[in-house]
mmCIF file of C-alpha atoms in Angstrom:
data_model
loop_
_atom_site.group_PDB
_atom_site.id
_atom_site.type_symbol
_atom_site.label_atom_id
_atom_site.label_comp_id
_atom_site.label_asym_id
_atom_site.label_seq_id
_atom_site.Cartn_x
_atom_site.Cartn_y
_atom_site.Cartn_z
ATOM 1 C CA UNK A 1 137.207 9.165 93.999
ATOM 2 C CA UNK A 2 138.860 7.862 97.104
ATOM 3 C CA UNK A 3 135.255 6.835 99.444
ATOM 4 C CA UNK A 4 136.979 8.532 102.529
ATOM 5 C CA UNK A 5 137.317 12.139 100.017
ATOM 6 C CA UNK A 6 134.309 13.919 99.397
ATOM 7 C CA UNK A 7 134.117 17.201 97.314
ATOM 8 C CA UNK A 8 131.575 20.002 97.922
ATOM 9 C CA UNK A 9 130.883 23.392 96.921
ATOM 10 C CA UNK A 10 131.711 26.262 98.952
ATOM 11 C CA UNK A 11 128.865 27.731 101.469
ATOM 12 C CA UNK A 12 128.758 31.485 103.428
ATOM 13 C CA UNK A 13 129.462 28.867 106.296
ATOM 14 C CA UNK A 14 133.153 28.378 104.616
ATOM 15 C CA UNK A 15 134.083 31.677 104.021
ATOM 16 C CA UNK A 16 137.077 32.107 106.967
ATOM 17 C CA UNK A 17 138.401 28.342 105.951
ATOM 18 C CA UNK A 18 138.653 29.621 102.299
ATOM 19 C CA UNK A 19 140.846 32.754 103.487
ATOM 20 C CA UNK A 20 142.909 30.509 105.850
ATOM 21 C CA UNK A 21 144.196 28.170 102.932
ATOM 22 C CA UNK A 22 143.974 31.172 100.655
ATOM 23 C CA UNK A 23 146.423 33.144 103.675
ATOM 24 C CA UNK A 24 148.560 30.295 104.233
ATOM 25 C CA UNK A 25 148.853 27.846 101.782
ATOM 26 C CA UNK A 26 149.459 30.250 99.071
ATOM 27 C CA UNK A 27 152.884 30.160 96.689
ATOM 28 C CA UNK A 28 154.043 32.638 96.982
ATOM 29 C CA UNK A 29 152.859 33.640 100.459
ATOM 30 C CA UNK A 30 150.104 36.116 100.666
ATOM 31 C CA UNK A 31 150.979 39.213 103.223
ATOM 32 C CA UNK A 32 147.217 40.238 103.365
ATOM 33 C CA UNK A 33 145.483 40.246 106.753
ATOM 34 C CA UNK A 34 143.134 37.227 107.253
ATOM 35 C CA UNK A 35 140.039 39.451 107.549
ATOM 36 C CA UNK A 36 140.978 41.257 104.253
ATOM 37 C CA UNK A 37 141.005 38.242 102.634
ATOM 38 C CA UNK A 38 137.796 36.553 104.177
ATOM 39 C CA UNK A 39 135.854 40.032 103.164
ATOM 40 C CA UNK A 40 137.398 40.174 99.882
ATOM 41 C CA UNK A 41 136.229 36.653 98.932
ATOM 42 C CA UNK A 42 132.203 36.969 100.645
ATOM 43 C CA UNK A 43 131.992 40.077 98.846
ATOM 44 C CA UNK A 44 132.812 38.625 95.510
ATOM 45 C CA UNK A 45 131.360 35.189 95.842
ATOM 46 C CA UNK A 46 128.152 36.004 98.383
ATOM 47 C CA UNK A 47 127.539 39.722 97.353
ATOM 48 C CA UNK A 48 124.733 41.151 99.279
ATOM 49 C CA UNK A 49 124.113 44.016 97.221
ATOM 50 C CA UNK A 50 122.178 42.271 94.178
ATOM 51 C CA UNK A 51 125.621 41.891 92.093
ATOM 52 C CA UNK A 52 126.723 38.947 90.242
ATOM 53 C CA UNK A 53 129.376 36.646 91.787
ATOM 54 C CA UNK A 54 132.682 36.194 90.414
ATOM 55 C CA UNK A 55 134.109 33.776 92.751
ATOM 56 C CA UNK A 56 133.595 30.432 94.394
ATOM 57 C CA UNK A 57 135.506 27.573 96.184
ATOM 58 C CA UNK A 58 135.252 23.763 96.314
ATOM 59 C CA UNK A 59 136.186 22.044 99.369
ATOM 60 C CA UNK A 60 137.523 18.489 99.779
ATOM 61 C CA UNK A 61 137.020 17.319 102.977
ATOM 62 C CA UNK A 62 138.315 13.495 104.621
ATOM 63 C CA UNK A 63 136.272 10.999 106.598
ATOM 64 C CA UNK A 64 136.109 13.122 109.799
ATOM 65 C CA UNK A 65 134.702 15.748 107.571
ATOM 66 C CA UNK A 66 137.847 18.024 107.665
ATOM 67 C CA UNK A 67 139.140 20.209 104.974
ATOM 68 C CA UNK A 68 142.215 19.074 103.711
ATOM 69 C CA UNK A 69 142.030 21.170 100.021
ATOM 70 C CA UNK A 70 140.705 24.316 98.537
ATOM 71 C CA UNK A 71 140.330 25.206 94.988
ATOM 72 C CA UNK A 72 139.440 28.912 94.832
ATOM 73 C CA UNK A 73 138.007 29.862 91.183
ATOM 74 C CA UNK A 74 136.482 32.742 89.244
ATOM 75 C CA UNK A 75 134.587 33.308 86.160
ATOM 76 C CA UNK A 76 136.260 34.051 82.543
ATOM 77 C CA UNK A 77 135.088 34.349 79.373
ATOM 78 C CA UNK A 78 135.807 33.522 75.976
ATOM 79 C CA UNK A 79 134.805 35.736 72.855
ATOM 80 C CA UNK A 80 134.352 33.579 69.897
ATOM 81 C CA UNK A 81 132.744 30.458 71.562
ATOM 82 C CA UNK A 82 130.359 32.948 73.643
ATOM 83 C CA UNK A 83 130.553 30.788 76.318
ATOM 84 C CA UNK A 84 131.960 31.038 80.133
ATOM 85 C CA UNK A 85 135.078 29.553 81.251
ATOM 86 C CA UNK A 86 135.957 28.159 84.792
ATOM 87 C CA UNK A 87 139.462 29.759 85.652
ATOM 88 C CA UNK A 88 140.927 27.740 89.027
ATOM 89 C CA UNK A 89 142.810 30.623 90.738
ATOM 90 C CA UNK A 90 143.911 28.973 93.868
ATOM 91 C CA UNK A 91 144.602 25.338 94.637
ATOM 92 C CA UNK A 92 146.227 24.354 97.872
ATOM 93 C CA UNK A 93 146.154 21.424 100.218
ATOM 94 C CA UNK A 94 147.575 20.954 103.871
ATOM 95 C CA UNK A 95 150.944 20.528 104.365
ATOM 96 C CA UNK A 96 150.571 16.314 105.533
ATOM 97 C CA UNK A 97 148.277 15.974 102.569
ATOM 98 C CA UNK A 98 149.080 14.860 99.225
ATOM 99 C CA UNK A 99 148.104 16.816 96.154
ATOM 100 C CA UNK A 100 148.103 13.521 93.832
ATOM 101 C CA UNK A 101 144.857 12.329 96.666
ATOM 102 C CA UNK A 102 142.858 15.461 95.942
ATOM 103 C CA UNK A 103 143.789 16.848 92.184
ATOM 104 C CA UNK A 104 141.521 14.112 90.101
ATOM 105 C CA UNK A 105 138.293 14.622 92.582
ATOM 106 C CA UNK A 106 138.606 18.165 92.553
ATOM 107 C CA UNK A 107 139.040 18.696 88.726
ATOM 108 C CA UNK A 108 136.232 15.863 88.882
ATOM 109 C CA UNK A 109 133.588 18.381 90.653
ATOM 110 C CA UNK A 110 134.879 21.845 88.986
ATOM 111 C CA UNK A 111 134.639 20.069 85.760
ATOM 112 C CA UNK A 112 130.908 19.335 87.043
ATOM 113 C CA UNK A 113 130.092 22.789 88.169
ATOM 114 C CA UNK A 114 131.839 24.120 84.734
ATOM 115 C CA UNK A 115 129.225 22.010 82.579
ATOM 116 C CA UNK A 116 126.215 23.480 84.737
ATOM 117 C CA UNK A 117 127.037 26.680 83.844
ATOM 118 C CA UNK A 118 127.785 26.538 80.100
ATOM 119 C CA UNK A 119 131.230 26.912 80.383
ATOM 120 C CA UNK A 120 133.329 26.053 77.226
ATOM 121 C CA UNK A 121 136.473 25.071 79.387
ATOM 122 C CA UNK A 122 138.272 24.461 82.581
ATOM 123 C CA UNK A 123 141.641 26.380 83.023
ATOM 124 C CA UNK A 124 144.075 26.270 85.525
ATOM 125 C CA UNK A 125 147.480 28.055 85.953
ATOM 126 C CA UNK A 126 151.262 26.171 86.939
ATOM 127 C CA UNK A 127 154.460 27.775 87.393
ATOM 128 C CA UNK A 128 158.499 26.360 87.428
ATOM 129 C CA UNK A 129 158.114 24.977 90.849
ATOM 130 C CA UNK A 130 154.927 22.666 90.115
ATOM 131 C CA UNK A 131 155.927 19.722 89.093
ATOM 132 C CA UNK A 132 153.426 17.751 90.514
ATOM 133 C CA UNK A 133 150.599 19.774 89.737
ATOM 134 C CA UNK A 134 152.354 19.427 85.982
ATOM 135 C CA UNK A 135 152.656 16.038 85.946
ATOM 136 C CA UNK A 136 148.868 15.382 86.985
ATOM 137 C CA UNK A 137 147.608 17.578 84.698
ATOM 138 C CA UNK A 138 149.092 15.773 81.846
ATOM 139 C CA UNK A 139 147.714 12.524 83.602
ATOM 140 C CA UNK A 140 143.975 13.964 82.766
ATOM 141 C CA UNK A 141 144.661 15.293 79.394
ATOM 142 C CA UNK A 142 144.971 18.731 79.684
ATOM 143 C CA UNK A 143 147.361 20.868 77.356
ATOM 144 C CA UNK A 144 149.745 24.037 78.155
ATOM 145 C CA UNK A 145 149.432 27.257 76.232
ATOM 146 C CA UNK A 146 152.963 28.586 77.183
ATOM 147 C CA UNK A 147 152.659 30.906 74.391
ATOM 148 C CA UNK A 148 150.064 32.982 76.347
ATOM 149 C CA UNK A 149 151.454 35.800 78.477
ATOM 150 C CA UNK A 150 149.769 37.599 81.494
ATOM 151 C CA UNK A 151 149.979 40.870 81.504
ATOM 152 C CA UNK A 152 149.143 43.131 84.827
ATOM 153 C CA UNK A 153 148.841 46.791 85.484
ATOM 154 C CA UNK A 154 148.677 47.649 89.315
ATOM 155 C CA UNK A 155 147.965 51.098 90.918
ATOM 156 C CA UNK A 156 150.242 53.457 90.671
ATOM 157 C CA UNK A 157 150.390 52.610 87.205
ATOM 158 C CA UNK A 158 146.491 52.019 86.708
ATOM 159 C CA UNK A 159 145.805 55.285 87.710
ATOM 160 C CA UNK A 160 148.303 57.077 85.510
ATOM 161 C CA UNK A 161 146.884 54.632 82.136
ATOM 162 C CA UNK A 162 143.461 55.662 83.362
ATOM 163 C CA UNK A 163 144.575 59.378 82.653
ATOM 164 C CA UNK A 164 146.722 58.852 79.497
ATOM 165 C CA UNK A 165 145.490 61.137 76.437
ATOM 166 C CA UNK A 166 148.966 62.588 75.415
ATOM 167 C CA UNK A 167 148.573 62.885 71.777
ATOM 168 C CA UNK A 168 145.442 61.344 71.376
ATOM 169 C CA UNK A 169 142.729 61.806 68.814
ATOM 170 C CA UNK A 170 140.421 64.756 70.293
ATOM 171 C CA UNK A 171 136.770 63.624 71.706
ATOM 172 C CA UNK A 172 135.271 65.551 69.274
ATOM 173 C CA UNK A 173 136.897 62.856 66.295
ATOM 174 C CA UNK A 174 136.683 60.101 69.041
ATOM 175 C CA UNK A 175 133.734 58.501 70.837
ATOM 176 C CA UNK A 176 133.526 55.503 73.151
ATOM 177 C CA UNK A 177 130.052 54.507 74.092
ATOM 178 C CA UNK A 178 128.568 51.408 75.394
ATOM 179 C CA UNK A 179 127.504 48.371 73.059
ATOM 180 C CA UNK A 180 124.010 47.714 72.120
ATOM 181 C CA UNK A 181 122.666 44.441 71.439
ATOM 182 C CA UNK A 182 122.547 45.519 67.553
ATOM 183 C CA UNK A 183 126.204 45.393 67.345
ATOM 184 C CA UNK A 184 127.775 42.244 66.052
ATOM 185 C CA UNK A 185 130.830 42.172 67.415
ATOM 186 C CA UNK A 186 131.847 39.018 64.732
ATOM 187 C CA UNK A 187 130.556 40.735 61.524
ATOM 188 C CA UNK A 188 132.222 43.637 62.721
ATOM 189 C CA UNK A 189 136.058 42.034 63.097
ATOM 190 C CA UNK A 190 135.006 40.836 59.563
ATOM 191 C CA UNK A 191 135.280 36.814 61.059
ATOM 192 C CA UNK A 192 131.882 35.638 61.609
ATOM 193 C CA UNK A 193 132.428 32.418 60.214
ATOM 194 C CA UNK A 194 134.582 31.797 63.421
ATOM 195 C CA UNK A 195 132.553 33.321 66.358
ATOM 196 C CA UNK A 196 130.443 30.532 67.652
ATOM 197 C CA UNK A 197 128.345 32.899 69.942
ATOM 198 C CA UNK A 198 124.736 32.668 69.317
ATOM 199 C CA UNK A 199 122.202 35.265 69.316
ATOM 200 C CA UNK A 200 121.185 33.449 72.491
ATOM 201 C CA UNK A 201 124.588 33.618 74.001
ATOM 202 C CA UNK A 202 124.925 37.005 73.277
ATOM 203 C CA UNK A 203 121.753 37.912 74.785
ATOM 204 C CA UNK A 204 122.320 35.631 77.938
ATOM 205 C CA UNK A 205 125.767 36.888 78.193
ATOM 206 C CA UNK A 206 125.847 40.541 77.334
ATOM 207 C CA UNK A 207 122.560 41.924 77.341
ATOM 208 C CA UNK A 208 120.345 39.445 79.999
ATOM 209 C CA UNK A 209 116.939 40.557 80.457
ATOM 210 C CA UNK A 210 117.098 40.366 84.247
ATOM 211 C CA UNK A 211 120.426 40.599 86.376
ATOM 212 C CA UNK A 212 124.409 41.757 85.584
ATOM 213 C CA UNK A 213 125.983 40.955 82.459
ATOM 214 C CA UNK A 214 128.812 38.239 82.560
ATOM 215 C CA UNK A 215 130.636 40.571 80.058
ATOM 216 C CA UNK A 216 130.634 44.639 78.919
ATOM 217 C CA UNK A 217 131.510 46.225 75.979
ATOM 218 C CA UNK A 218 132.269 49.650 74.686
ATOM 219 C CA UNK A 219 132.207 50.865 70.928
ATOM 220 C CA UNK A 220 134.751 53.401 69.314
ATOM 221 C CA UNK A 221 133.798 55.783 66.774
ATOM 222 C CA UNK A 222 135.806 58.262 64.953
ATOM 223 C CA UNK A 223 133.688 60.953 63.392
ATOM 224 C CA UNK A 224 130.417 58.821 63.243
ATOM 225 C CA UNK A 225 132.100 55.504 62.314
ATOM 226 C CA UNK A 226 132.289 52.030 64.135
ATOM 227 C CA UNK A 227 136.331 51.493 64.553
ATOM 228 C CA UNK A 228 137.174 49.407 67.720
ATOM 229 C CA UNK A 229 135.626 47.978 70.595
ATOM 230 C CA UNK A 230 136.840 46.062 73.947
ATOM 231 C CA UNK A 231 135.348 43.880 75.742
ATOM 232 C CA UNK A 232 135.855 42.962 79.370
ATOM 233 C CA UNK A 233 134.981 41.235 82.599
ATOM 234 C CA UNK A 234 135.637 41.418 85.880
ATOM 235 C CA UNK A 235 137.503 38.540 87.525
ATOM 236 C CA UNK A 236 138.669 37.584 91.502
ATOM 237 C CA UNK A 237 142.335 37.501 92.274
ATOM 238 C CA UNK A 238 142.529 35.592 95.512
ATOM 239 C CA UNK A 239 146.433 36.911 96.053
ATOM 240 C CA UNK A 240 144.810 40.255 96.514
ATOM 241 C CA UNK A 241 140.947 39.487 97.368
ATOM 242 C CA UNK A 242 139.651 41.782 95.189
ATOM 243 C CA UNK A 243 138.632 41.953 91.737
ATOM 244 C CA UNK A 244 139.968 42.507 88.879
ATOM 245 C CA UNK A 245 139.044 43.884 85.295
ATOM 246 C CA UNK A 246 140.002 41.339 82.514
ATOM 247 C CA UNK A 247 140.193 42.789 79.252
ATOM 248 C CA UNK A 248 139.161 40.064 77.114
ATOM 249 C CA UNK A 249 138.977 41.379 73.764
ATOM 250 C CA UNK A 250 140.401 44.604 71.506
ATOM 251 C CA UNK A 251 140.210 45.238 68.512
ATOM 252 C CA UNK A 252 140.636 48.165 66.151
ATOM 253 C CA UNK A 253 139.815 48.112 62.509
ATOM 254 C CA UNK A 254 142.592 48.125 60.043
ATOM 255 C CA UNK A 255 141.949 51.590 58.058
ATOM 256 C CA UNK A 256 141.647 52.893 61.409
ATOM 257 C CA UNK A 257 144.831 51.832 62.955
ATOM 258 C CA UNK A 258 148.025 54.195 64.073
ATOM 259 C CA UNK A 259 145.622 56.497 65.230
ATOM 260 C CA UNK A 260 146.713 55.583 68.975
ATOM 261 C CA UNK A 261 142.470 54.452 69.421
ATOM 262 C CA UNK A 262 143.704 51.215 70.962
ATOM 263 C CA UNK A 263 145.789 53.644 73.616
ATOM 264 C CA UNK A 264 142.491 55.377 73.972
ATOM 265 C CA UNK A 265 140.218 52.346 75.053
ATOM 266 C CA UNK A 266 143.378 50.878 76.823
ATOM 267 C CA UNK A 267 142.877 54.342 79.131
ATOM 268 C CA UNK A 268 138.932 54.270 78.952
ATOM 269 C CA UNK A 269 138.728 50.530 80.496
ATOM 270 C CA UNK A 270 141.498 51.464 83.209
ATOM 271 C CA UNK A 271 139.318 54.255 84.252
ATOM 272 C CA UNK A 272 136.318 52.152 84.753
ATOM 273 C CA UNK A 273 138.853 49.571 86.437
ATOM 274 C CA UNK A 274 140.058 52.620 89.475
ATOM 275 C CA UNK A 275 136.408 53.857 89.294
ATOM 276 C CA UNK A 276 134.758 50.263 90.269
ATOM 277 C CA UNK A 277 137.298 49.941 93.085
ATOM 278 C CA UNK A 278 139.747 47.155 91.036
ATOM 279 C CA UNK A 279 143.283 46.736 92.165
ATOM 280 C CA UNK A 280 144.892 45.491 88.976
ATOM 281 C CA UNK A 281 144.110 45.704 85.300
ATOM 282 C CA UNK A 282 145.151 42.681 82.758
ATOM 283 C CA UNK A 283 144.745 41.009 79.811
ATOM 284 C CA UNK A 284 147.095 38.490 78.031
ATOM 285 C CA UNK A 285 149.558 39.272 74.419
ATOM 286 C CA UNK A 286 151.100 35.885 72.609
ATOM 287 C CA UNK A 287 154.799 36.122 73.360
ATOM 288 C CA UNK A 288 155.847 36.487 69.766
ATOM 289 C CA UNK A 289 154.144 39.844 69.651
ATOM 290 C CA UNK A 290 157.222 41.672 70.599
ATOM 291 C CA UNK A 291 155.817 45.093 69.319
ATOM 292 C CA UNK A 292 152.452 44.876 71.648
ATOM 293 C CA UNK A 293 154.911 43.698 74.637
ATOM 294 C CA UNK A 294 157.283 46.749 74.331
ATOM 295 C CA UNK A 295 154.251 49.093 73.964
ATOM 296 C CA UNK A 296 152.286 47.326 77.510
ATOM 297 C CA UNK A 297 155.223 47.740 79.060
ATOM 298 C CA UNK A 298 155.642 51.330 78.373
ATOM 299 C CA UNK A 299 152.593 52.137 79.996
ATOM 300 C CA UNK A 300 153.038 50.250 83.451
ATOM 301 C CA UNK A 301 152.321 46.846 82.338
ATOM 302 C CA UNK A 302 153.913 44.038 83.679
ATOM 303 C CA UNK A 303 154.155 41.204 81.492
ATOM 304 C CA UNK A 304 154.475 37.608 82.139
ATOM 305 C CA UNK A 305 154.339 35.760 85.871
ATOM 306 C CA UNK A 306 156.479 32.954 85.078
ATOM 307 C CA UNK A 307 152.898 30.968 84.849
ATOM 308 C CA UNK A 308 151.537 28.647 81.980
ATOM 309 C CA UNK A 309 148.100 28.742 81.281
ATOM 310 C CA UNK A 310 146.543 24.766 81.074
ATOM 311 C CA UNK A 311 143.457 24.175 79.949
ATOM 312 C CA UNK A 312 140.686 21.391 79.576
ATOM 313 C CA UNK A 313 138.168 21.682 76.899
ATOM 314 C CA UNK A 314 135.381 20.217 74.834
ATOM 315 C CA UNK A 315 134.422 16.923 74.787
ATOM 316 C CA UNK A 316 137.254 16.372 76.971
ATOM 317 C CA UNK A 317 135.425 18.775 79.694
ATOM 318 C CA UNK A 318 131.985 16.683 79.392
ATOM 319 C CA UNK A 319 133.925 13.437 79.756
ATOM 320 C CA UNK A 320 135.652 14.071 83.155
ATOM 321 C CA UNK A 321 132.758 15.571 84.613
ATOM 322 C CA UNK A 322 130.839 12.865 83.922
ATOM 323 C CA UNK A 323 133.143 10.073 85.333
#
């Protein structure tokens, strides 16, 4: 690190410089008022109603002690390691500053902050027009998932999914409850030589003794038997300041599919999305999955923002924190 750049996390002292850079350094531009955007991002990252932030920021500042970047991130997670992920949803400098000065310290102190909170990875997203963000990505080792597409659902369209039961099975064959620490969500996708989650992790991360969980899960059962569950999380979207629910994991079991029970806990999470005041809905599909895309599509999704996913992981993760 340059000895004039310094890195720091984010304070309630930084909260209006966050939601200028976030306002006008932003690609593409973001039409919310400043104040929407400075209250959207204290009340996810400094709630002060006992709730569990899902955002932060890390500012780099120069000599003088001004801010010259902002990385704006929020918290993922990932199923089978069990673990958190750092997702970097904002990264902007000012205009006279150069993004090749500020990338390496930056990833430097997120990759830091990742480690102290468990996190299995450090992901970033970069679109057509970010070549330089591309190139110095590849310059620290991290890899491109391109085969990962975003999928969104925004209100109007949330609201009609969240009322979707055309055809469905009835709620006396159907019931979704809420997950119970006896449920192992590995045994019960039949894989649990590839979850890595421990009976720690799952406690820590689902069911904690004190405080929010990082993740929630509901169960489907059709006439007394276990045959799907999703799990989700809620995430902050700096474009919008608000947060959003992440569906991070569906599955259905095979004897039970083509009984539309995905649709059904599709519609039961975008309920609880318009109920808990969300703004947009999304999860991801692998682009070969032509079927799934059709079908998201159908129902108000929109799929794909142009954006690859990049990621650092592992050992890789430990290493750059540590330099």
């Amino acid at each position: 690190m340059s000895p004039s750049l310094s890195v720091r996390t984010a304070t309630h002292a930084d909260v209006e410089i966050v939601a200028k850079f976030v306002k006008n350094h932003s690609n593409p531009p973001n039409s919310l008022p400043l104040d929407a955007i400075a209250v959207g991002f204290k009340r996810n990252a400094f709630p002060d109603d006992g709730s569990r932030p899902i955002a932060g920021a890390a500012l780099a500042e120069d000599a003088n002690g001004s801010v010259i970047a902002v990385a704006v991130f929020t918290d993922w997670f990932s199923t089978w390691q069990g673990r958190p992920i750092l997702s970097i949803q904002h990264l902007s400098t000012l205009p006279n500053e150069s993004l090749k000065t500020v990338f390496k310290p930056m990833l430097k102190h997120l990759a830091g902050l990742a480690v102290e909170r468990r996190a299995t990875r450090l992901q970033w997203n970069t679109g057509p027009e970010d070549v330089e963000l591309k190139d110095l990505s590849k310059e620290v080792g991290a890899h491109e998932l391109p085969e990962w597409l975003d999928v969104v659902v925004s209100h109007p369209n949330l609201e009609s999914l969240s009322r979707r039961n055309d055809g469905l099975p009835s709620r006396t064959e159907l019931v979704i409850r809420p997950a119970e620490p006896r449920d192992e969500l590995a045994e019960f996708e039949n894989e649990p030589d590839q979850a890595k989650a421990s009976h720690e992790d799952t406690e820590l991360y689902h069911f904690p003794k004190v405080g929010a969980p990082v993740t929630e899960t509901v169960i489907a059962e059709r006439n007394g038997v276990e045959v799907g569950f999703a799990m989700w999380l809620f995430v902050y979207d700096p474009y919008t300041s608000s947060r959003s629910l992440y569906l991070e994991d569906l599955y259905i079991t095979p004897q039970a599919r083509k009984h539309r029970i995905g649709t059904q806990l599709l519609s039961h999470l975008a309920s609880i999305a318009v109920n808990r005041d969300c703004l947009t809905y999304r999860w991801q599909v692998l682009d070969w999955n032509k079927g799934a895309i059709g079908f998201y599509e159908k129902m108000g999704g929109k799929v794909g923002s142009g954006k690859i996913m990049t990621r650092i992981e592992g050992d890789l993760l430990v290493e750059l924190a540590a330099k």
